[in-house]
Amino acid sequence: MSAPYLLEVCGLEVAYGGIRAVQGVDLAVASGEIVALIGANGAGKTTTLKALSGLLPPKSGSLRYEGADVTGKPAYHLVRKGLSLVPEGRGVFPRLTVAENLAMGAYIRNDRHEIRRDFDRVYALFARLAERREQLAGTLSGGEQQMLAIGRAMMSRPKLLLLDEPSMGLAPLMVQKIFETVRAIAAEGVTLLLVEQNAKLALETCSRGYVMESGRVVLADSAAALLASPQVRRAYLGE
Amino acid sequence: MEIFTQQLINGLVLGSIYALVALGYTMVYGILGLINFAHGDITMVGALVALTVVQALAAAGVPAPLVLVLAGGCAILVCSLLGLSIERVAYRPLRRAPRLAPLITAIGISILLQYTAALIWGKQYIALPKLLEPAAIDIAGAQLTTLQLAIFVLACGIMALLLWFIKASRMGRAMRATEQNPDVAGLMGVNVDTVIAFTFVVGSAIGAVAGLMVVLYYGIGHYFMGFMLGLKAFTAAVLGGIGNVGGAVLGGLLLGVIESMASGYIGDLTGGVLGSNYRDIFAFLVLVLVLVVKPSGLLGQSGGDRA
Ligand SMILES: Nc1ncnc2c1ncn2[C@@H]1O[C@H](COP(=O)(O)OP(=O)(O)OP(=O)(O)O)[C@@H](O)[C@H]1O
Ligand SMILES: [Mg+2]
């Protein structure tokens, strides 16, 4: 029997010492979906993604991935199962070259031949990276680093890709480019959970969305309904 | 001129040993931000294990090359296990503790190793039985013994291999990635605990070889020998830029040469007031100078992009 959802989160709570950053989040993502998670600064979006990807242990609640309980499993285990996070602030390895960063993305794989093809695919997707493959990642521009972070995550051939604010700090043109890429990745059949400050663009890209406030999910609906909701329009679309 | 050539030779040989030990400091610092003060003592354990094996086998009439291989092998085995256990028991539980905690623990482990060694081997100097009879090669009036040559070549070989491994292998890349951002390395599928344990094993194994070299070079071993050796290797690592593997090699060789030159000329320079037994002060002069003038060392990056 196949699970209805690729990822299921129930009652997730995460705390930093005494600070309860996530206080009971429920969400689910079905295979092939693109889902947005939006919310104001400090709402707990990054903390949620860190818990989902195994970087932070949940204080309580459960995580199910591909129908199996993965609560408390470390990140290096989850990425082998196809769950990959592009972290907030990109997290490229600054003193590795572009090519070495991409190779790290394929760390869990052994199929040399296929890895080489995936290098070519990433370079085809991002010509800027192809020109800079021997350059240290720390010397790339913000937009190039974001391309690298996404390309690197793709090198692990994820089934579920978690993206934490891929448009953060980028110029409008670069934001367009990143969102085009996100759509292209989704078109390849990768399931996406997208955290964004740019609520409008995120909801236009996704089919469903969740809205977080102070560590809780306060709204969950189709993207169209959220875009039309007065509450969302007021709080996140600046109306 | 002979003095110069001779001291250059001696300095490079000694420096190559410092460099091997410095690698252990610098690799652990790079990945954990920890100065593993016990590393000099791990080297001491390697030296004394090697000495014991040589004593046992040489008396039994085993041929010298075989004795050396076995002594080196035993030292590597013991030191690797020691490094692995120290990381697991003493440092891993403190990984998220304030920096001072693992540092004090490191000093504690250092003392523990010294006194355990004193219990096992005693506090007296242990002499190496006659094993090798190195021949001397004449170079521009100076002497290079075959033992010196062998130490230098082996040390350089190990360093080249390590540099290549870190640069080109999958594990080496994972080590560098972990050093730059352990969380993201985890996201890539790297088991950070394994990488850190591996780093301790490699550093300790290389320290074991350095210990064997010291024993062969000076012909004696002692439970406290790791202290001075460790301090000098640490100085070498800081000189080269702590955390930088190439820097440890450069710093080690440079420190060896500085020290040898200084001890060769100190009598002339001070009109005979200070003798070559004051050589040790130069290492620490170098340490103080580096810390004052360029704390990031010769090849160290001056911070900033550490994620
Ligand atoms: N390492 C930390 N230690 C302590 N508190 C933290 C830590 N990281 C985050 N927090 C707190 O947890 C709460 C949620 O933070 P989080 O980064 O998850 O928010 P976010 O929704 O991603 O915000 P943003 O849109 O600004 O990225 C905030 O109140 C923040 O101050
Ligand atoms: Mg965030």
XYZ file of C-alpha atoms and ligand atoms in Angstrom:
578
model
C 0.000 0.000 0.000
C 1.448 3.337 -0.953
C 1.231 6.173 1.542
C -1.093 9.006 0.589
C 1.499 11.580 1.569
C 5.221 11.714 0.889
C 5.746 13.792 4.022
C 3.478 13.988 7.026
C 4.144 16.172 10.044
C 2.019 15.828 13.174
C 2.170 18.096 16.204
C 5.755 19.136 15.561
C 7.340 21.102 18.395
C 10.906 22.402 18.338
C 12.648 24.470 20.983
C 15.994 26.231 21.319
C 16.633 25.778 25.010
C 13.663 27.552 26.552
C 12.560 29.284 23.345
C 9.662 27.388 21.798
C 10.149 28.276 18.149
C 7.686 25.739 16.719
C 4.643 24.914 18.810
C 2.626 22.177 17.189
C 2.768 22.225 13.415
C 0.759 19.826 11.257
C 1.418 19.680 7.564
C 1.499 17.179 4.758
C 2.902 17.118 1.261
C 1.783 14.629 -1.357
C 4.093 13.241 -3.979
C 4.434 15.628 -6.928
C 2.983 18.642 -5.116
C 4.502 22.091 -4.789
C 3.559 23.483 -1.402
C 4.349 26.910 0.022
C 5.037 27.711 3.655
C 4.807 31.429 4.297
C 4.877 33.625 7.366
C 6.450 36.691 8.919
C 10.011 36.900 10.218
C 10.500 34.689 13.222
C 7.346 32.654 12.588
C 9.341 29.429 12.781
C 9.591 28.470 9.099
C 13.329 27.823 9.103
C 13.088 25.945 12.368
C 10.357 23.755 10.870
C 12.477 22.940 7.811
C 15.501 22.210 9.974
C 13.462 19.720 11.959
C 12.039 18.137 8.798
C 15.501 17.668 7.330
C 16.967 16.220 10.521
C 19.159 19.166 11.528
C 17.188 19.789 14.720
C 15.603 17.110 16.901
C 11.870 17.641 17.464
C 10.845 18.150 21.069
C 7.639 16.318 20.327
C 5.473 15.338 17.405
C 6.141 12.919 14.611
C 7.607 12.999 11.115
C 6.647 10.422 8.530
C 8.400 10.210 5.212
C 7.387 7.722 2.521
C 5.092 6.143 5.063
C 7.904 5.406 7.543
C 8.447 7.084 10.883
C 11.608 9.174 10.618
C 11.211 11.258 13.786
C 14.644 12.135 15.160
C 16.584 10.653 12.241
C 19.726 12.671 11.422
C 20.079 14.680 8.216
C 22.708 12.384 6.707
C 20.205 9.537 6.954
C 17.270 11.422 5.437
C 19.188 12.714 2.428
C 19.930 9.096 1.505
C 16.187 8.546 1.403
C 15.724 11.440 -1.008
C 14.873 14.279 1.364
C 17.067 17.291 0.700
C 17.178 20.815 2.154
C 18.525 23.959 0.498
C 19.204 25.891 3.691
C 18.460 29.518 4.421
C 21.429 31.650 3.430
C 22.475 29.018 0.855
C 25.119 27.273 2.925
C 27.588 26.764 0.099
C 31.026 25.564 1.199
C 32.951 28.813 0.694
C 36.417 27.317 0.294
C 35.384 24.502 -2.013
C 35.121 25.170 -5.729
C 31.796 25.197 -7.543
C 32.534 21.725 -8.912
C 33.526 20.433 -5.464
C 30.314 21.822 -3.976
C 28.337 19.954 -6.624
C 30.357 16.823 -5.957
C 29.386 17.126 -2.285
C 25.775 17.129 -3.428
C 26.389 13.734 -4.999
C 28.228 12.474 -1.896
C 25.657 9.759 -1.233
C 25.817 8.368 -4.758
C 28.168 5.898 -6.388
C 26.934 5.861 -9.983
C 29.841 7.768 -11.509
C 28.405 7.804 -14.965
C 25.060 9.214 -13.904
C 26.771 11.730 -11.623
C 28.701 13.065 -14.583
C 25.440 13.479 -16.485
C 23.925 15.344 -13.554
C 26.915 17.697 -13.488
C 26.164 18.475 -17.112
C 22.494 18.994 -16.362
C 23.240 21.473 -13.582
C 25.734 23.310 -15.787
C 23.148 23.415 -18.579
C 20.553 24.803 -16.186
C 22.956 27.405 -14.773
C 25.438 28.563 -17.376
C 26.923 30.971 -14.824
C 28.052 28.014 -12.751
C 29.557 26.248 -15.756
C 31.807 29.242 -16.418
C 32.887 29.295 -12.800
C 33.322 25.630 -12.020
C 36.867 26.028 -10.680
C 36.073 29.197 -8.722
C 35.756 29.101 -4.919
C 32.088 29.201 -3.971
C 32.715 31.909 -1.382
C 33.646 34.307 -4.177
C 30.345 33.858 -6.077
C 27.615 36.500 -6.006
C 24.547 35.867 -3.868
C 22.474 34.789 -6.849
C 25.188 32.469 -8.112
C 25.501 30.954 -4.648
C 21.766 30.314 -4.635
C 22.019 28.599 -8.016
C 24.862 26.525 -6.657
C 22.916 25.582 -3.532
C 19.952 24.447 -5.631
C 22.159 22.671 -8.154
C 24.011 20.952 -5.333
C 20.765 19.712 -3.803
C 19.697 18.394 -7.213
C 22.916 16.367 -7.383
C 21.524 14.108 -4.651
C 18.515 13.340 -6.895
C 15.974 14.244 -4.222
C 12.366 13.109 -4.214
C 11.408 15.873 -1.791
C 13.231 19.180 -1.915
C 12.833 21.686 0.918
C 13.780 25.220 -0.113
C 14.310 27.899 2.530
C 13.860 31.392 1.068
C 15.679 30.871 -2.214
C 14.884 34.454 -3.279
C 16.276 36.088 -0.144
C 18.424 39.126 -0.876
C 18.340 38.735 -4.656
C 17.598 41.309 -7.350
C 14.218 40.954 -9.120
C 15.732 39.475 -12.272
C 17.563 36.843 -10.266
C 14.394 36.092 -8.285
C 12.626 35.404 -11.591
C 15.442 33.104 -12.653
C 15.343 31.199 -9.375
C 11.570 30.743 -9.553
C 11.818 29.570 -13.152
C 14.288 26.985 -11.954
C 12.031 25.961 -9.103
C 9.210 25.385 -11.591
C 11.520 23.436 -13.872
C 12.560 21.197 -10.978
C 8.926 20.621 -10.077
C 8.168 19.780 -13.710
C 10.742 16.991 -13.452
C 8.569 15.398 -10.799
C 10.436 16.530 -7.686
C 8.094 17.302 -4.791
C 8.702 20.752 -3.318
C 8.105 22.461 -0.015
C 8.961 26.112 -0.497
C 9.480 28.603 2.330
C 9.273 32.177 1.124
C 9.051 35.775 2.298
C 7.853 36.635 -1.158
C 4.339 35.305 -0.478
C 2.808 36.422 -3.757
C 5.396 34.746 -5.952
C 5.393 31.656 -3.769
C 1.630 31.239 -3.864
C 1.574 31.841 -7.608
C 4.118 29.073 -8.030
C 2.577 26.547 -5.657
C -0.690 24.636 -5.620
C -1.239 24.757 -1.870
C 0.071 26.767 1.014
C 0.429 26.979 4.764
C 0.688 30.205 6.720
C 2.696 30.205 9.940
C 2.517 32.674 12.802
C 4.412 32.481 16.099
C 5.308 28.842 15.737
C 1.887 27.643 14.584
C 0.109 27.008 11.300
C -2.769 29.478 11.248
C -4.040 28.924 7.693
C -3.885 26.021 5.262
C -5.591 26.149 1.903
C -5.148 26.065 -1.842
C -2.815 28.719 -3.160
C -5.649 30.445 -5.008
C -7.764 30.628 -1.859
C -4.846 31.991 0.155
C -4.116 34.599 -2.487
C -7.729 35.684 -2.297
C -7.947 35.628 1.490
C -8.187 39.097 3.057
C -6.068 37.966 5.991
C -3.192 36.913 3.735
C -3.566 39.942 1.509
C -3.314 42.237 4.495
C -0.468 40.538 6.315
C 1.738 39.282 3.480
C 0.815 40.966 0.252
C 0.956 44.481 1.634
C -2.622 45.453 0.955
C 79.465 27.677 5.397
C 79.662 24.085 6.590
C 77.793 25.075 9.696
C 75.095 26.603 7.556
C 74.685 23.558 5.330
C 74.827 21.220 8.286
C 72.237 23.155 10.256
C 70.023 23.389 7.198
C 70.116 19.606 6.828
C 69.488 19.023 10.526
C 66.748 21.628 10.509
C 64.900 20.138 7.576
C 65.004 16.654 9.089
C 63.837 17.862 12.489
C 61.317 20.137 10.802
C 59.813 17.270 8.839
C 59.110 15.519 12.150
C 57.583 18.688 13.614
C 55.467 18.971 10.498
C 54.084 15.446 10.920
C 53.041 16.206 14.488
C 51.758 19.658 13.511
C 49.396 18.010 11.014
C 47.587 16.328 13.890
C 47.059 19.634 15.666
C 45.970 21.458 12.585
C 43.544 18.835 11.257
C 41.699 18.593 14.555
C 41.676 22.356 14.948
C 40.341 22.765 11.438
C 37.422 20.452 12.008
C 36.579 21.091 15.683
C 38.168 24.437 16.481
C 39.867 22.556 19.309
C 43.540 22.620 20.251
C 44.068 18.993 21.128
C 46.800 19.432 23.716
C 46.915 15.674 24.174
C 48.304 15.214 20.663
C 51.950 15.586 21.717
C 51.373 12.882 24.295
C 49.768 10.580 21.747
C 53.021 10.942 19.837
C 54.908 10.107 23.029
C 52.866 6.926 23.440
C 53.677 6.023 19.832
C 57.364 6.590 20.544
C 57.388 4.456 23.680
C 55.364 1.660 22.083
C 57.816 1.634 19.196
C 60.740 1.602 21.626
C 59.275 -1.363 23.496
C 58.754 -3.315 20.307
C 62.295 -2.569 19.162
C 63.696 -3.660 22.535
C 61.769 -6.913 22.454
C 62.514 -7.818 18.864
C 66.085 -6.602 18.574
C 67.034 -8.826 21.511
C 65.429 -11.757 19.703
C 67.626 -11.144 16.686
C 64.890 -10.091 14.259
C 66.343 -8.249 11.234
C 66.311 -4.465 11.550
C 63.946 -3.585 8.668
C 61.336 -5.997 9.987
C 61.771 -4.593 13.495
C 61.128 -1.098 12.180
C 58.017 -2.097 10.271
C 56.591 -3.930 13.262
C 57.478 -1.105 15.661
C 55.844 1.419 13.352
C 52.823 -0.803 12.833
C 52.266 -1.341 16.569
C 52.714 2.363 17.301
C 50.216 3.286 14.573
C 47.702 0.744 15.849
C 47.946 1.847 19.478
C 47.868 5.564 18.661
C 44.939 5.233 16.256
C 42.883 3.443 18.886
C 43.984 5.981 21.471
C 42.990 8.931 19.264
C 39.682 7.277 18.453
C 38.847 6.636 22.106
C 39.883 10.091 23.266
C 37.628 11.687 20.672
C 34.742 9.409 21.537
C 35.004 9.597 25.312
C 36.431 13.029 26.028
C 35.626 15.382 23.163
C 32.416 14.215 21.513
C 30.244 14.803 24.591
C 31.608 18.356 24.749
C 31.124 19.253 21.111
C 28.387 21.771 21.834
C 29.860 22.929 25.128
C 31.615 26.304 25.498
C 35.094 26.232 23.977
C 36.920 26.299 27.273
C 35.487 22.929 28.349
C 37.112 20.754 25.658
C 40.335 22.751 25.975
C 40.608 21.995 29.682
C 39.648 18.400 28.955
C 42.490 18.235 26.426
C 44.972 19.365 29.051
C 43.527 16.781 31.428
C 43.928 14.012 28.860
C 47.488 15.153 28.226
C 48.355 14.805 31.906
C 46.511 11.492 32.109
C 48.527 10.095 29.208
C 51.811 11.310 30.708
C 51.236 9.700 34.067
C 49.820 6.527 32.616
C 52.959 6.295 30.490
C 55.085 6.930 33.592
C 53.310 4.027 35.297
C 53.868 1.688 32.367
C 57.356 2.699 31.279
C 58.711 4.415 34.387
C 60.072 7.931 34.662
C 63.601 7.218 33.513
C 64.950 7.743 30.009
C 64.668 4.614 27.886
C 67.512 3.983 25.467
C 67.032 2.559 22.003
C 69.034 -0.649 21.549
C 71.596 -0.556 18.782
C 69.560 -1.254 15.685
C 70.764 0.771 12.741
C 74.186 1.855 11.664
C 73.472 4.830 9.483
C 76.163 5.766 6.980
C 77.009 9.405 6.367
C 76.740 11.093 2.991
C 78.958 14.105 2.446
C 77.153 17.191 1.067
C 79.281 20.296 0.588
C 81.318 19.495 3.662
C 78.268 18.707 5.756
C 77.022 15.301 6.762
C 73.674 13.791 5.929
C 73.166 10.395 7.514
C 71.119 7.749 5.762
C 68.804 7.770 8.785
C 68.196 11.494 8.336
C 67.575 10.971 4.671
C 65.126 8.136 5.359
C 63.223 10.185 7.958
C 62.983 13.167 5.658
C 61.891 11.168 2.621
C 59.308 9.172 4.578
C 57.935 12.314 6.248
C 57.644 14.098 2.922
C 55.985 11.044 1.399
C 53.403 10.900 4.185
C 52.714 14.621 3.898
C 52.342 14.489 0.126
C 49.991 11.536 0.436
C 47.883 13.306 3.046
C 47.694 16.540 1.060
C 46.662 14.582 -2.000
C 44.089 12.620 -0.015
C 42.484 15.758 1.395
C 42.523 17.470 -1.989
C 41.348 14.684 -4.236
C 39.517 11.923 -2.400
C 35.839 11.745 -1.563
C 36.607 11.457 2.151
C 39.057 14.360 1.942
C 36.412 16.526 0.339
C 33.959 15.525 3.063
C 36.572 16.513 5.658
C 36.944 19.959 4.133
C 33.187 20.364 3.825
C 32.665 19.350 7.459
C 35.325 21.820 8.491
C 33.574 24.656 6.644
C 30.004 23.847 7.672
C 29.209 20.659 9.591
C 25.423 21.102 9.401
C 25.415 21.457 5.649
C 27.874 18.589 5.329
C 25.257 16.536 7.181
C 22.649 17.664 4.671
C 24.888 16.276 1.931
C 24.829 12.874 3.611
C 28.135 13.139 5.481
C 28.147 11.479 8.875
C 30.028 14.196 10.718
C 30.852 11.939 13.674
C 32.587 9.500 11.354
C 34.559 12.248 9.647
C 35.726 13.662 12.965
C 36.687 10.230 14.279
C 38.543 9.563 11.041
C 40.444 12.848 11.431
C 41.592 11.842 14.909
C 42.702 8.424 13.658
C 44.712 9.862 10.775
C 46.324 12.543 12.944
C 47.203 10.022 15.647
C 48.596 7.478 13.186
C 50.825 10.129 11.639
C 51.843 11.181 15.168
C 52.810 7.563 15.861
C 55.163 7.536 12.883
C 56.649 10.825 14.094
C 57.139 9.226 17.520
C 59.052 6.343 15.969
C 61.199 8.819 14.043
C 62.063 10.772 17.200
C 63.087 7.590 18.940
C 65.302 6.537 16.043
C 66.776 10.009 15.644
C 67.618 10.735 19.279
C 67.964 7.145 20.462
C 65.914 7.700 23.621
C 62.361 8.035 24.805
C 60.737 9.397 27.937
C 57.214 9.750 29.352
C 57.451 13.534 29.202
C 58.905 13.799 25.687
C 55.497 14.593 24.169
C 55.276 17.877 26.009
C 58.104 19.731 24.301
C 57.529 17.996 20.984
C 53.845 18.866 21.176
C 54.494 22.500 22.025
C 56.904 22.852 19.131
C 54.570 21.152 16.699
C 51.758 23.369 17.932
C 54.027 26.370 17.340
C 54.707 25.064 13.844
C 50.972 24.728 13.198
C 50.354 28.281 14.401
C 53.287 29.558 12.339
C 51.867 27.997 9.194
C 48.314 29.046 10.027
C 46.430 26.685 12.304
C 43.716 24.784 10.501
C 45.670 24.852 7.255
C 47.244 21.525 6.325
C 49.777 22.981 3.887
C 50.600 25.542 6.568
C 51.477 22.795 9.055
C 53.992 21.372 6.577
C 55.508 24.766 5.875
C 55.485 25.800 9.542
C 57.094 22.551 10.650
C 59.948 22.719 8.163
C 60.489 26.408 8.840
C 60.521 25.975 12.598
C 62.983 23.107 12.341
C 65.333 25.206 10.234
C 64.985 28.309 12.432
C 65.721 26.275 15.514
C 68.727 24.506 13.996
C 70.209 27.668 12.592
C 69.742 29.464 15.865
C 71.365 26.693 17.852
C 74.228 26.562 15.346
C 74.956 30.236 15.598
C 73.756 31.197 19.066
C 77.236 30.805 20.584
C 78.779 33.163 18.017
C 75.927 35.624 18.272
C 76.052 35.947 22.038
C 79.815 35.756 22.365
C 79.521 32.348 24.011
C 77.124 33.482 26.728
C 74.336 31.224 25.497
C 75.042 27.711 24.234
C 73.084 25.546 21.798
C 71.165 24.081 24.735
C 69.107 27.269 24.576
C 67.668 26.193 21.239
C 64.236 25.582 22.713
C 63.657 29.247 23.391
C 63.597 29.971 19.669
C 60.471 27.937 19.089
C 58.683 30.018 21.672
C 60.131 33.278 20.411
C 58.661 32.291 17.057
C 55.313 31.493 18.675
C 55.136 34.836 20.437
C 56.233 36.712 17.318
C 53.620 35.031 15.131
C 50.884 35.639 17.651
C 51.810 39.305 17.830
C 52.561 40.017 14.178
C 50.302 37.667 12.211
C 48.078 35.524 14.436
C 46.493 33.843 11.413
C 49.913 32.440 10.454
C 51.658 32.323 7.100
C 48.965 30.513 5.119
C 45.975 30.973 7.425
C 42.894 32.708 6.146
C 42.141 35.726 8.316
C 38.654 34.572 9.282
C 35.541 36.080 7.744
C 34.083 33.355 5.593
C 33.932 30.652 8.241
C 30.326 29.546 8.033
N 19.630 29.163 17.085
C 18.608 29.750 17.717
N 18.651 29.931 19.058
C 17.621 30.511 19.701
N 16.501 30.940 19.116
C 16.395 30.786 17.793
C 17.447 30.186 17.022
N 17.073 30.166 15.732
C 15.845 30.724 15.703
N 15.447 31.100 16.918
C 14.156 31.728 17.266
O 13.111 30.891 16.828
C 12.070 31.646 16.249
C 11.780 31.147 14.845
O 12.900 31.380 14.040
P 12.992 30.899 12.523
O 14.361 31.170 12.054
O 12.487 29.524 12.440
O 11.960 31.892 11.832
P 11.654 32.114 10.299
O 10.194 31.944 10.157
O 12.501 31.265 9.454
O 12.031 33.637 10.103
P 12.682 34.395 8.841
O 11.588 34.638 7.894
O 13.212 35.661 9.435
O 13.758 33.512 8.300
C 12.512 33.084 16.305
O 11.868 33.694 17.391
C 13.988 33.024 16.518
O 14.420 34.108 17.299
Mg 13.943 31.632 8.095
